[in-house]
Coordinates of C-alpha atoms in Angstrom, one line a residue:
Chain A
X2 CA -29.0 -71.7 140.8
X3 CA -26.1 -72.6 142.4
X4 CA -24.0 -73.8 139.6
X5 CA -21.9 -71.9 137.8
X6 CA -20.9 -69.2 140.4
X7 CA -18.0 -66.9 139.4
X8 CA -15.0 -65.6 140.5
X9 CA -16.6 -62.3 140.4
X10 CA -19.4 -63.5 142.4
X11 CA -17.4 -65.4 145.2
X12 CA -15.6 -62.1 145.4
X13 CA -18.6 -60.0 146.1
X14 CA -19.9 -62.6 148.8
X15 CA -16.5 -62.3 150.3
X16 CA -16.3 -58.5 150.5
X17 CA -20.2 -58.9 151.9
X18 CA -18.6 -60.7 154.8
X19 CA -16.6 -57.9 155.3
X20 CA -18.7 -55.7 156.9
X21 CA -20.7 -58.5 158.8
X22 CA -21.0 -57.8 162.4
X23 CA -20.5 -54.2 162.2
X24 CA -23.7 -52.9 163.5
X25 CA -24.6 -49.3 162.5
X26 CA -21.9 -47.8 160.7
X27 CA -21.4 -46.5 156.9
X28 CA -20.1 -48.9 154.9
X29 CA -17.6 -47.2 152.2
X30 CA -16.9 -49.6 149.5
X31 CA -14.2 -48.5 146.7
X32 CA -14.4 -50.5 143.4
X33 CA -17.5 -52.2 142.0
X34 CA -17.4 -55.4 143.7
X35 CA -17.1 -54.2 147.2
X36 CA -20.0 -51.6 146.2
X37 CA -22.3 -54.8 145.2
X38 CA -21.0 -56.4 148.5
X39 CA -21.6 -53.6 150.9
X40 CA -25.2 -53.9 148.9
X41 CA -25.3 -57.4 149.5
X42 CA -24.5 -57.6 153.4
X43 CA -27.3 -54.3 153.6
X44 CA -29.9 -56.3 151.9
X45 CA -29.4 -60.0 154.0
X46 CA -27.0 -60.6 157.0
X47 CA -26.1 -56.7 157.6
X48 CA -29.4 -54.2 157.4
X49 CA -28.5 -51.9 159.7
X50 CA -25.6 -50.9 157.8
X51 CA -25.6 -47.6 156.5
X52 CA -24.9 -47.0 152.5
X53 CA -23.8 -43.5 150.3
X54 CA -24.9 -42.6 146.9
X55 CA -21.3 -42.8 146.3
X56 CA -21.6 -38.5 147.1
X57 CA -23.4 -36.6 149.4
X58 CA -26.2 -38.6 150.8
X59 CA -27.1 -41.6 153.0
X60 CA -29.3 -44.2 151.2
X61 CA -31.6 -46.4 152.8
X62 CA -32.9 -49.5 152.2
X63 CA -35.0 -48.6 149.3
X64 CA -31.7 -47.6 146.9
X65 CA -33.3 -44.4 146.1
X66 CA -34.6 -42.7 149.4
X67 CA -32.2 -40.4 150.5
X68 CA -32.2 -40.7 154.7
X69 CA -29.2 -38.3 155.3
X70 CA -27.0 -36.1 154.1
X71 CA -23.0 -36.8 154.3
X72 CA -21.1 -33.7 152.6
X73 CA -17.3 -34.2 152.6
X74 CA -16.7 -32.1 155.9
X75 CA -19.7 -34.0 157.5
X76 CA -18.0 -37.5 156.4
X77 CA -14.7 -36.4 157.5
X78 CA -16.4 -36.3 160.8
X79 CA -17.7 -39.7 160.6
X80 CA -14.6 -41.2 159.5
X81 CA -12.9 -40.0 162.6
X82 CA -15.9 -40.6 164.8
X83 CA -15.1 -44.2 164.7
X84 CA -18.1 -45.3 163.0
X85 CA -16.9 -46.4 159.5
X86 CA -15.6 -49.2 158.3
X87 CA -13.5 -48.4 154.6
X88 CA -13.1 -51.3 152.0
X89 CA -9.9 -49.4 150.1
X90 CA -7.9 -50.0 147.1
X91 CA -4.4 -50.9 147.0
X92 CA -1.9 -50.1 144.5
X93 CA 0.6 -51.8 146.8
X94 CA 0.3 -53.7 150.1
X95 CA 3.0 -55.3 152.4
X96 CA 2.8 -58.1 154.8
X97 CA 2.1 -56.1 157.8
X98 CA -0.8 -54.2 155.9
X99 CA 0.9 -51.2 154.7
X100 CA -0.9 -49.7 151.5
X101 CA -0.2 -47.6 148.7
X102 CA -2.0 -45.5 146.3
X103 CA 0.2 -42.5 146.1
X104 CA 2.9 -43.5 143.6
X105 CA 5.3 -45.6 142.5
X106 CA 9.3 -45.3 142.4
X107 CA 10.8 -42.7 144.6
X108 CA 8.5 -40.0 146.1
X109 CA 10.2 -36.9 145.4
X110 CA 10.6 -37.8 141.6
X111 CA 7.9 -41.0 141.0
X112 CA 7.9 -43.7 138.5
X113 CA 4.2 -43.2 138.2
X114 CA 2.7 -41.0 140.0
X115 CA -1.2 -42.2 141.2
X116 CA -4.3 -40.5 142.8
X117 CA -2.6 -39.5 145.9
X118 CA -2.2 -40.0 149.8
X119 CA -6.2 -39.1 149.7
X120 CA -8.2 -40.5 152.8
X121 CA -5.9 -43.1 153.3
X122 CA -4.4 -42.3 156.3
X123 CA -7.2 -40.7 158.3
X124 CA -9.2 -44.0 157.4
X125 CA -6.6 -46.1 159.3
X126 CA -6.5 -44.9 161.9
X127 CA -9.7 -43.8 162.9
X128 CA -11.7 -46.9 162.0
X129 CA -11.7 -50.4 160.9
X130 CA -10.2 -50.6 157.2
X131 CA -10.5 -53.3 154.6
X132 CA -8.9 -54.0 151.2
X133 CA -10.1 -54.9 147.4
X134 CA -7.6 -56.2 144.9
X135 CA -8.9 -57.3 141.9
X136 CA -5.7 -58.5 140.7
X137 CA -3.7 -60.5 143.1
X138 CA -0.2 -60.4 141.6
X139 CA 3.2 -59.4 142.7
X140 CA 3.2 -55.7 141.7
X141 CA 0.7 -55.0 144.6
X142 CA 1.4 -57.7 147.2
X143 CA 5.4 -56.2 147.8
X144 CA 7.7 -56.5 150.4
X145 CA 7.7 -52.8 151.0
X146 CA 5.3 -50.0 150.0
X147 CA 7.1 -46.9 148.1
X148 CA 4.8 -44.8 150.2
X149 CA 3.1 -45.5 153.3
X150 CA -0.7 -44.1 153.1
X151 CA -3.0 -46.8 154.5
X152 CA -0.7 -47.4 158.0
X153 CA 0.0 -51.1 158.7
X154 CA 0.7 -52.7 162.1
X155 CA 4.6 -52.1 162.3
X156 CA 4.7 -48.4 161.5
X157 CA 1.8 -48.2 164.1
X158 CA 3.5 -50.2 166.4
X159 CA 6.3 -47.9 165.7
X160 CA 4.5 -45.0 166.4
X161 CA 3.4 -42.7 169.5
X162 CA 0.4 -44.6 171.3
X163 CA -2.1 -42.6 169.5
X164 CA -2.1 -44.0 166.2
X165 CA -2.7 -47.7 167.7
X166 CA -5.9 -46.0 169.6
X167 CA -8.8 -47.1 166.8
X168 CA -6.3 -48.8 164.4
X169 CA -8.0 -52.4 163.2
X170 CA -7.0 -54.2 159.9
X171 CA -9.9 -56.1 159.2
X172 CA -9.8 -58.3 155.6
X173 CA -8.1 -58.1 152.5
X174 CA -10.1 -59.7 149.6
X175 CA -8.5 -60.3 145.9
X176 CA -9.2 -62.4 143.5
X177 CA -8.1 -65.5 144.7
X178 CA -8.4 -65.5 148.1
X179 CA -9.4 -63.8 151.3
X180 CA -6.5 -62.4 154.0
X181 CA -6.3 -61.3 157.4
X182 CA -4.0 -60.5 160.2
X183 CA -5.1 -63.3 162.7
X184 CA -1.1 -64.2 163.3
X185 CA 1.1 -63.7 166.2
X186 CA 3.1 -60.7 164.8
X187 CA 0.1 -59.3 162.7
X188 CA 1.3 -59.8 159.3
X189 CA -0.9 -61.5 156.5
X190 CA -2.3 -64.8 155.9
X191 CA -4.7 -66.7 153.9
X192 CA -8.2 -67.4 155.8
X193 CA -9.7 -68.7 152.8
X194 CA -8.9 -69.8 149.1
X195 CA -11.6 -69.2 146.3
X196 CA -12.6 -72.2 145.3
X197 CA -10.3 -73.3 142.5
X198 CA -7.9 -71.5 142.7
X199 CA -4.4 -73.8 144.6
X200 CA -2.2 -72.1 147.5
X201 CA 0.9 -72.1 144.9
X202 CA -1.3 -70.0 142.9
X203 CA -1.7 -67.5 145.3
X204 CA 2.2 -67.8 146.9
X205 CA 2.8 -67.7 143.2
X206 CA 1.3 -64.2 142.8
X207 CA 2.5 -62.7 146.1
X208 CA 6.0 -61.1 145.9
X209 CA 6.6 -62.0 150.1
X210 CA 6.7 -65.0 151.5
X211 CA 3.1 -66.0 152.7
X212 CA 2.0 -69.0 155.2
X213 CA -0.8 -70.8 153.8
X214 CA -2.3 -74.0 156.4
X215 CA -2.5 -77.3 154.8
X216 CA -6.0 -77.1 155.8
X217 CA -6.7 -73.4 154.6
X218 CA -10.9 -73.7 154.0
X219 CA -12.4 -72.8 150.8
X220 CA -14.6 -69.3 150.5
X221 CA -17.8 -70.5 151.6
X222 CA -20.8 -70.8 148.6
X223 CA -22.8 -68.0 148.1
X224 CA -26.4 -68.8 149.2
X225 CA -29.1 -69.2 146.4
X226 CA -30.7 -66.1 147.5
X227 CA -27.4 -64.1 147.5
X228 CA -26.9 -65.1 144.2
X229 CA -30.4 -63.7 143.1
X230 CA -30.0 -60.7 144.4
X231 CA -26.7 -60.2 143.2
X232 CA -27.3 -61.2 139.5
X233 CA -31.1 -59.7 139.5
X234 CA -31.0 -57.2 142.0
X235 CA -27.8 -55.5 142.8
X236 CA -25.8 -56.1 139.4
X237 CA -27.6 -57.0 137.0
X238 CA -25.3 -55.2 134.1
X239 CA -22.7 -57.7 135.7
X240 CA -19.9 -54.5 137.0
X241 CA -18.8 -57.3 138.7
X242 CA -17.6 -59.1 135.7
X243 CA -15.5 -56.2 134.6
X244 CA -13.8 -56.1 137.4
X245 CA -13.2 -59.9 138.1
X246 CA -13.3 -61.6 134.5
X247 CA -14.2 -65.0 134.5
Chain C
X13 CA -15.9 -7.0 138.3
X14 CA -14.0 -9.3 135.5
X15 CA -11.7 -12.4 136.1
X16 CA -9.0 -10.6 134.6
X17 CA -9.3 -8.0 137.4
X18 CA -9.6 -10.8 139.6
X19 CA -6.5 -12.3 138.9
X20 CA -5.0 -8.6 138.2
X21 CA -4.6 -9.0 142.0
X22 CA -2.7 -12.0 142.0
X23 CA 1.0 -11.8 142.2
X24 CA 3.6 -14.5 141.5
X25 CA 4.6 -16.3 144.2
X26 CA 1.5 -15.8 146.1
X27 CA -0.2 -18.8 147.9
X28 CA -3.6 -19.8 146.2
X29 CA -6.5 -21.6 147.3
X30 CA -9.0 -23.0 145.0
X31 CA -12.3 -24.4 146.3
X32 CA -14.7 -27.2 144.4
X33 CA -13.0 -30.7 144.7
X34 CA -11.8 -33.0 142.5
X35 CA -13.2 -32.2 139.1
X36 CA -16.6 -30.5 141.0
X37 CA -17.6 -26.7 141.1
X38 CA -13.9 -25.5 140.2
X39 CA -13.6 -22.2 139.7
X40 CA -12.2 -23.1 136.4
X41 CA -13.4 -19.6 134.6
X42 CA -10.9 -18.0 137.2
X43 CA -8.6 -20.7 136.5
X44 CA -8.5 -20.2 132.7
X45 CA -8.0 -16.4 133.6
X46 CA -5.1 -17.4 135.5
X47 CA -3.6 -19.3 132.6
X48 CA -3.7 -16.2 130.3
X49 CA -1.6 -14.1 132.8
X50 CA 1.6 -13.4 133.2
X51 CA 1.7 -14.5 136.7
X52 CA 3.4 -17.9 138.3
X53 CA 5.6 -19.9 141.0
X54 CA 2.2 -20.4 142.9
X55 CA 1.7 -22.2 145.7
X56 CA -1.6 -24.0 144.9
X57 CA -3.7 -25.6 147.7
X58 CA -6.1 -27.4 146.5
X59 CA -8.6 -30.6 146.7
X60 CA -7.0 -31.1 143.2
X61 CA -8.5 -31.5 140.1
X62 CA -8.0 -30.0 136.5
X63 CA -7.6 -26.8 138.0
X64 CA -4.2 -28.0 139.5
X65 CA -3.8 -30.1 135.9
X66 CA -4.1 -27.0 133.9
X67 CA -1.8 -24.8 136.1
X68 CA 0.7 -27.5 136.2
X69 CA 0.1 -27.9 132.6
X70 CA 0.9 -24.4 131.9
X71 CA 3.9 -24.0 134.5
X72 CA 2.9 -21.8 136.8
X73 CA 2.5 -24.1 140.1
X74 CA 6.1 -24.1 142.2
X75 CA 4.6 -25.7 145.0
X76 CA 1.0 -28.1 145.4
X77 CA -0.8 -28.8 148.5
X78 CA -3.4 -31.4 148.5
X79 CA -4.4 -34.6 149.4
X80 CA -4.6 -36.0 145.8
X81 CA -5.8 -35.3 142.1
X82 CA -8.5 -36.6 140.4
X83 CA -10.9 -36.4 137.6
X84 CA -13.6 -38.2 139.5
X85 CA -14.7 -40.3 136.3
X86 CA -11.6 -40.6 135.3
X87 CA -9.2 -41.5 138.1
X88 CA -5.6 -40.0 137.7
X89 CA -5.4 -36.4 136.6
X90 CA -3.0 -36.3 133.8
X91 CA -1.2 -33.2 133.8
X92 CA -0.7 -33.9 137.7
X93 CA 0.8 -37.3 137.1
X94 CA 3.1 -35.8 134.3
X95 CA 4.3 -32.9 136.0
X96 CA 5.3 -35.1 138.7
X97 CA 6.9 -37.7 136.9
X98 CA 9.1 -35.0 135.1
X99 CA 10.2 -33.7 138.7
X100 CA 8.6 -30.4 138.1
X101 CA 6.4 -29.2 140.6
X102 CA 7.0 -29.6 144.8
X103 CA 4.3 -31.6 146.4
X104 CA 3.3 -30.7 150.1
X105 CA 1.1 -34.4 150.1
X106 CA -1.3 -34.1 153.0
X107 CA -4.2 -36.6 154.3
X108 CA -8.1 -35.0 153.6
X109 CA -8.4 -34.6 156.9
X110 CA -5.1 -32.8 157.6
X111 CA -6.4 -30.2 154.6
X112 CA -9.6 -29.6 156.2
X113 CA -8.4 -28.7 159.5
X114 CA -5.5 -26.8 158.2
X115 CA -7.9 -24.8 156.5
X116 CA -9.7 -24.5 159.6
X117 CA -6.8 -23.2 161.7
X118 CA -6.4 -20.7 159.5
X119 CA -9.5 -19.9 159.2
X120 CA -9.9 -19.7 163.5
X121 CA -6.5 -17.6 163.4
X122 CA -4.7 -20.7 165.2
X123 CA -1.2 -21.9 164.8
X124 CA -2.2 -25.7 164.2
X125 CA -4.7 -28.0 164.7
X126 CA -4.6 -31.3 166.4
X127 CA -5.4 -34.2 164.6
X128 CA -4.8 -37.9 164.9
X129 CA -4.4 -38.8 160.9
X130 CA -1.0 -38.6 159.2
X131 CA 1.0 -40.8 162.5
X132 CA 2.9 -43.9 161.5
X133 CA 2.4 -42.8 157.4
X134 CA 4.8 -41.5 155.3
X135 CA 2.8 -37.8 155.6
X136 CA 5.1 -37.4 158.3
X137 CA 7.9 -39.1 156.3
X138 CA 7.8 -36.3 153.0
X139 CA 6.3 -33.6 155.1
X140 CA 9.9 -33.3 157.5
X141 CA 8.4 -30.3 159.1
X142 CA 5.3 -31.7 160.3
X143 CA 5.6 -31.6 164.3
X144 CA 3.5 -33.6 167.1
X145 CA 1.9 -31.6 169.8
X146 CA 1.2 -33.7 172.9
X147 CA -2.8 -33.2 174.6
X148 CA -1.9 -31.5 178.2
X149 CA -4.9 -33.3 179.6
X150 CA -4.4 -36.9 181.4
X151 CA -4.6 -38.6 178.3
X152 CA -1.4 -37.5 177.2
X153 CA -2.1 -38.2 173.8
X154 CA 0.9 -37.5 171.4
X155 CA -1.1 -36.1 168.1
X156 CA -0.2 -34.5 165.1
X157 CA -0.5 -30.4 164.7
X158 CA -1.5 -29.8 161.1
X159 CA 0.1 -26.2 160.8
X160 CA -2.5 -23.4 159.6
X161 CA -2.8 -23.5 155.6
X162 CA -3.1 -19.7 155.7
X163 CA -3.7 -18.2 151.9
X164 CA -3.4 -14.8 150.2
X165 CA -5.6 -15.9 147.6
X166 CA -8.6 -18.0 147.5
X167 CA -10.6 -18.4 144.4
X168 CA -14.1 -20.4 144.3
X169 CA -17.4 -20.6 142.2
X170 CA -20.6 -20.9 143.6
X171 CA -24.2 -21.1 141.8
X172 CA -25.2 -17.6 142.9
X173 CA -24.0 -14.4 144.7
X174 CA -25.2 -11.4 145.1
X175 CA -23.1 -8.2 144.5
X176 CA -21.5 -7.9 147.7
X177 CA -20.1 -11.4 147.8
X178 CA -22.5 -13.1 149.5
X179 CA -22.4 -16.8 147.9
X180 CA -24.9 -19.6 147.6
X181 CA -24.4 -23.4 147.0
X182 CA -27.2 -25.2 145.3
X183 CA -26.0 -28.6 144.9
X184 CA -25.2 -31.3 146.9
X185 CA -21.8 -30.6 148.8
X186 CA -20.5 -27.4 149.8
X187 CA -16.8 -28.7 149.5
X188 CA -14.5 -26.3 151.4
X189 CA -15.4 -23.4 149.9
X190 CA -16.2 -21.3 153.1
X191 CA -13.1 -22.2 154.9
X192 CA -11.0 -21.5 151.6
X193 CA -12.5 -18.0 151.5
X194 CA -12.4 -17.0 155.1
X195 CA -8.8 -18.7 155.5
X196 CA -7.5 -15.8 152.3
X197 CA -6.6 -12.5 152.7
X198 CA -8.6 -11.5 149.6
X199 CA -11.0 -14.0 148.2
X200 CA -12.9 -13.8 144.7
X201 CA -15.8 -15.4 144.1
X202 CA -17.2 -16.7 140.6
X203 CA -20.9 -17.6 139.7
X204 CA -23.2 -18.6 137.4
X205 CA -25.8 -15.8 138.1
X206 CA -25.1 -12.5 139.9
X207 CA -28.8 -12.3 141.9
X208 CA -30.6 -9.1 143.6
X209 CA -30.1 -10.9 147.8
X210 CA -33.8 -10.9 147.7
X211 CA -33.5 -14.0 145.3
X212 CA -31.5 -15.9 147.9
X213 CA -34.4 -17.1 149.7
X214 CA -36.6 -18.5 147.0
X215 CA -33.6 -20.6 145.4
X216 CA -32.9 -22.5 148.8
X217 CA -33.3 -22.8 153.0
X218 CA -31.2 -20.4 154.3
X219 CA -28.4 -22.8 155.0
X220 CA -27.6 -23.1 151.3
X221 CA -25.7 -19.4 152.2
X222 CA -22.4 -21.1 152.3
X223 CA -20.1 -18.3 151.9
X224 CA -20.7 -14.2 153.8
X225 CA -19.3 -11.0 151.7
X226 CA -17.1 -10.3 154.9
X227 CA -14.5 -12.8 153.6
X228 CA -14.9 -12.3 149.9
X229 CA -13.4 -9.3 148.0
X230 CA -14.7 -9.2 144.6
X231 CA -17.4 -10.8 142.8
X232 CA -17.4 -12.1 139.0
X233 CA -20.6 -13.2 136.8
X234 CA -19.0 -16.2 135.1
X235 CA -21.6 -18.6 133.2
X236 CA -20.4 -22.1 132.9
X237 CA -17.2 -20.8 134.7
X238 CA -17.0 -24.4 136.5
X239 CA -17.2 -25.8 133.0
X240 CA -16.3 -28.8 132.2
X241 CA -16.7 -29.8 135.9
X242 CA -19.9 -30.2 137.3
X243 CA -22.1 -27.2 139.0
X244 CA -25.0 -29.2 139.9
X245 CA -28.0 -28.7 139.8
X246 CA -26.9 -25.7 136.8
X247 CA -25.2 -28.6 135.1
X248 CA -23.1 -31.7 135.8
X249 CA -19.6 -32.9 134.4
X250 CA -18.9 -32.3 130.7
X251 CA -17.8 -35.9 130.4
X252 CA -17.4 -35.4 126.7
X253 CA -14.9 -32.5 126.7
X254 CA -13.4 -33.7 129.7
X255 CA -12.4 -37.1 128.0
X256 CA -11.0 -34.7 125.2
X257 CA -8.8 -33.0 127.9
X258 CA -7.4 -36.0 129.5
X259 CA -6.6 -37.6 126.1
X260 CA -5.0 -34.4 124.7
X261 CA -2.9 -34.2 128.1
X262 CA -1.8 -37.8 127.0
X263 CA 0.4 -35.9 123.9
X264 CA 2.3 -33.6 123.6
X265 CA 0.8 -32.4 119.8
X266 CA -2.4 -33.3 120.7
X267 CA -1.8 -30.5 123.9
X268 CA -0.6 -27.8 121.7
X269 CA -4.0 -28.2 119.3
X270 CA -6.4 -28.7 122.1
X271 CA -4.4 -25.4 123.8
X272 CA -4.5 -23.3 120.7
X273 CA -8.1 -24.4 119.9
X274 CA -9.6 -23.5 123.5
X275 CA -7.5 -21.7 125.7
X276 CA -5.8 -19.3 123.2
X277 CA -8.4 -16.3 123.4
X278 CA -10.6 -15.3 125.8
X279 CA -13.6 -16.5 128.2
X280 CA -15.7 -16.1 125.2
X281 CA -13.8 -17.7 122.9
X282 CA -13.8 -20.7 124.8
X283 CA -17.6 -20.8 125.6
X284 CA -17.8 -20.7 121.4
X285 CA -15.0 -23.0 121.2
X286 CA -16.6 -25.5 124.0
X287 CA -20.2 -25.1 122.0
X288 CA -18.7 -26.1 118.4
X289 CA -17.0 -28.9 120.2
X290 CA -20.4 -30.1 121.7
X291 CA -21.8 -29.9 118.2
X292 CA -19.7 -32.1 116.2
X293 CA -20.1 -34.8 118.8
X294 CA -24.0 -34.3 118.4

């Protein structure tokens, strides 16, 4: 059952991992894979997790029992009650973990404008924060963000003490590989390569200079089990595929 | 009374809040209504969805306040992301958070409200006049003090009211649209069903009574009036006409027709206009 596991598939396991360790918190997964991820980690390794309809309500482990009820006001709340850990988008991200999904080009005039400053911010710096980019390339990983709305470590670093109170980067998981920011001065690196895919492929696709070890590990396998549940359980339409095309 | 009167009482240059979010329970009846005045150089604050892509559409917003805009199912709202592109409306761009509890600080008659989002982001950045206020207590945190979003107008659309303003949410989410109404001078609240208060009680527990006729100044009847966002559980999105709007936005000459063909004449001409359209995709 093994055989045959796809880039899609690594990607979910990877965004599972994610949220491994966390404990009781609600997972908020943006994008289709991290929402069959944060299902994933729930349903094996992570069950005390807490999960949304994607609305107003808290589902439990049975998918359609509703066990609480998260209105927006209610979630704001939550978000800045620490206990939340946010797997965002990025329409740009920088080296020190500065994201974008505002707009593009100059801010009083944009290029392209996009959804917003949203919940970025508050997310940040309230509780740990994650990152899905289903296209590694060099339009989102840039050297500097046109708009800082996800705070990274230097403009925190740069800030009054408060905003470094409950700051914590976690992850960043693309296509190709999974980041963090377990280096000296906090800026990103490769803790794991998908398998197949070559460290000048993902320096290729990264418009910043990125250190990649010699002996950078591949993503681990998905389990046999994890792969069920993904493929018959969570996602069996394959959303997952959409996103991540083989 | 009528939307018209409703937005009879709206003046150009006024500040306007508009409750729902995103493209959910928008008072878009009293939006349309807005459209057909003469009135403009609003100040919109908003959890924005086509209500902000509409007014933008038609030219009347000076300045937006809001976090973002979005269709929900379909990301970006268009008329948003054009008027910006073109340079054409000001943006006061605030984090979710920092709109709640401006809301909220008008709502409590405060000057500002502490909060801890917006520091080290470029909200402080395009917002110059945001300030810091720093916590007298022996934390000495240095926070940020989200100034009161204080409106003259707030518009909203709940499932039911009664006469005197009273207003109850059946769905899922009350939004904002308590702190929108009690945070305007005058508020006006739109419905699918004007109900005798007796009827309150068998439609939902008594904490569905999200909004109290002390901070609402006129009531309208407006059936469908969130159309084509969702009212839930009267109806959800109209996903059909609402991928018409965003691919009209898309062109100029597709704009013009989709304007003249459903928000040339009047509340009921759109609700015909609206049911032909469902037809032909039948």
């Amino acid at each position: 059952m093994t055989g045959g596991v796809t880039r899609a598939e690594y990607c979910v396991m990877a965004c599972a991992e994610a949220w491994r360790g966390d404990g009781e918190v609600l997972a908020a997964p943006m994008g289709a894979v991290p929402r069959i991820g944060a299902r994933l980690a729930k349903l094996t390794f992570a069950p005390e997790l807490m999960l949304t309809d994607g609305e107003a309500m808290i589902v439990g482990g049975d998918p359609e029992a509703v066990e609480g009820w998260l209105p927006y006001r209610a979630h704001l709340g939550l978000v800045t009650g620490g206990r939340r850990h946010v797997m965002m988008g990025a329409s740009q991200l920088d080296r020190h973990g500065n994201q974008n999904i505002s707009c593009i080009g100059d801010w009083k005039r944009p290029v392209r404008q996009l959804l917003g400053v949203r919940g970025a911010p508050v997310n940040t710096l309230n509780h740990p924060t994650s990152y899905w980019v289903p296209r590694h390339s060099r339009r989102v990983f840039v050297e500097r963000v046109d708009m800082v709305c996800g705070v990274g470590h230097d403009r925190v670093a740069a800030a009054t003490p408060a905003a470094a109170r409950f700051h914590d980067l976690r992850c960043v998981v693309t296509d190709l590989a999974v980041l963090d920011f377990a280096t000296p001065d906090r800026t990103l690196r490769v803790r794991s390569l998908h398998p197949g895919v070559t460290a000048d492929a993902v320096r290729e696709a990264t418009g910043f200079p990125l250190d990649i070890a010699d002996d950078v590990p591949c993503t681990r396998e998905p389990t046999p089990a994890e792969l069920r549940l993904i493929r018959e359980v969570i996602d069996p339409e394959g959303a997952r595929e959409r996103e991540v095309p083989s | 009374m009528t939307a018209e009167e409703a937005v009879g009482r709206i003046r150009s240059g006024m500040t306007v809040g508009i409750g729902g979010w995103g493209s959910r329970r928008k008072p878009m009846a009293l939006v349309r209504a807005l459209l057909r005045s003469g009135v403009g150089d609003l100040t919109v604050v908003s959890f924005g969805g086509p209500d902000v892509g509409l007014l933008a559409a038609a030219g009347k917003i000076r300045r937006l306040v809001t976090a973002f805009a979005t269709l929900d199912s379909i990301p970006l709202e268009p008329h948003f992301r054009a008027a910006r592109e073109r340079g054409e409306i000001e943006l006061t761009e605030l984090d979710e958070a920092m709109m709640m509890w401006g809301l909220t600080a008008a709502v409590h008659r405060l000057p500002f409200l502490p909060v801890r989002a917006g520091l080290g982001s470029d909200v402080m950045t395009v917002n110059p006049g945001l300030r810091t206020v720093t916590s007298p207590y022996e934390d000495g945190e240095e926070l940020v003090a989200v100034p009161a979003l204080r409106l003259d107008v707030a518009l909203v659309h709940l499932n039911r009211a009664d006469a005197r303003g009273n207003g109850q949410y059946l769905g899922p989410d009350p939004y904002f649209d308590d702190l929108f109404c009690e945070a305007a001078a005058e508020a006006y609240l739109s419905c699918e069903r004007v109900v005798a208060t007796a009827e309150f009680a068998g439609a939902g527990g008594p904490q569905t009574l999200l909004v109290k006729r002390h901070a609402v100044t006129g009531v309208i009847e407006a059936p469908g009036g969130a159309h084509f966002t969702s009212c839930v559980p009267d109806y959800g999105r109209d996903e059909a006409f609402q991928g018409a709007y965003a691919k009209a936005a898309a062109d100029p000459e597709a704009w013009r027709e989709f304007t003249r063909r459903f928000l040339s004449g009047d509340e009921e001409r759109y609700r015909a206009a609206v049911a032909a359209f469902g037809r032909e995709g039948a």
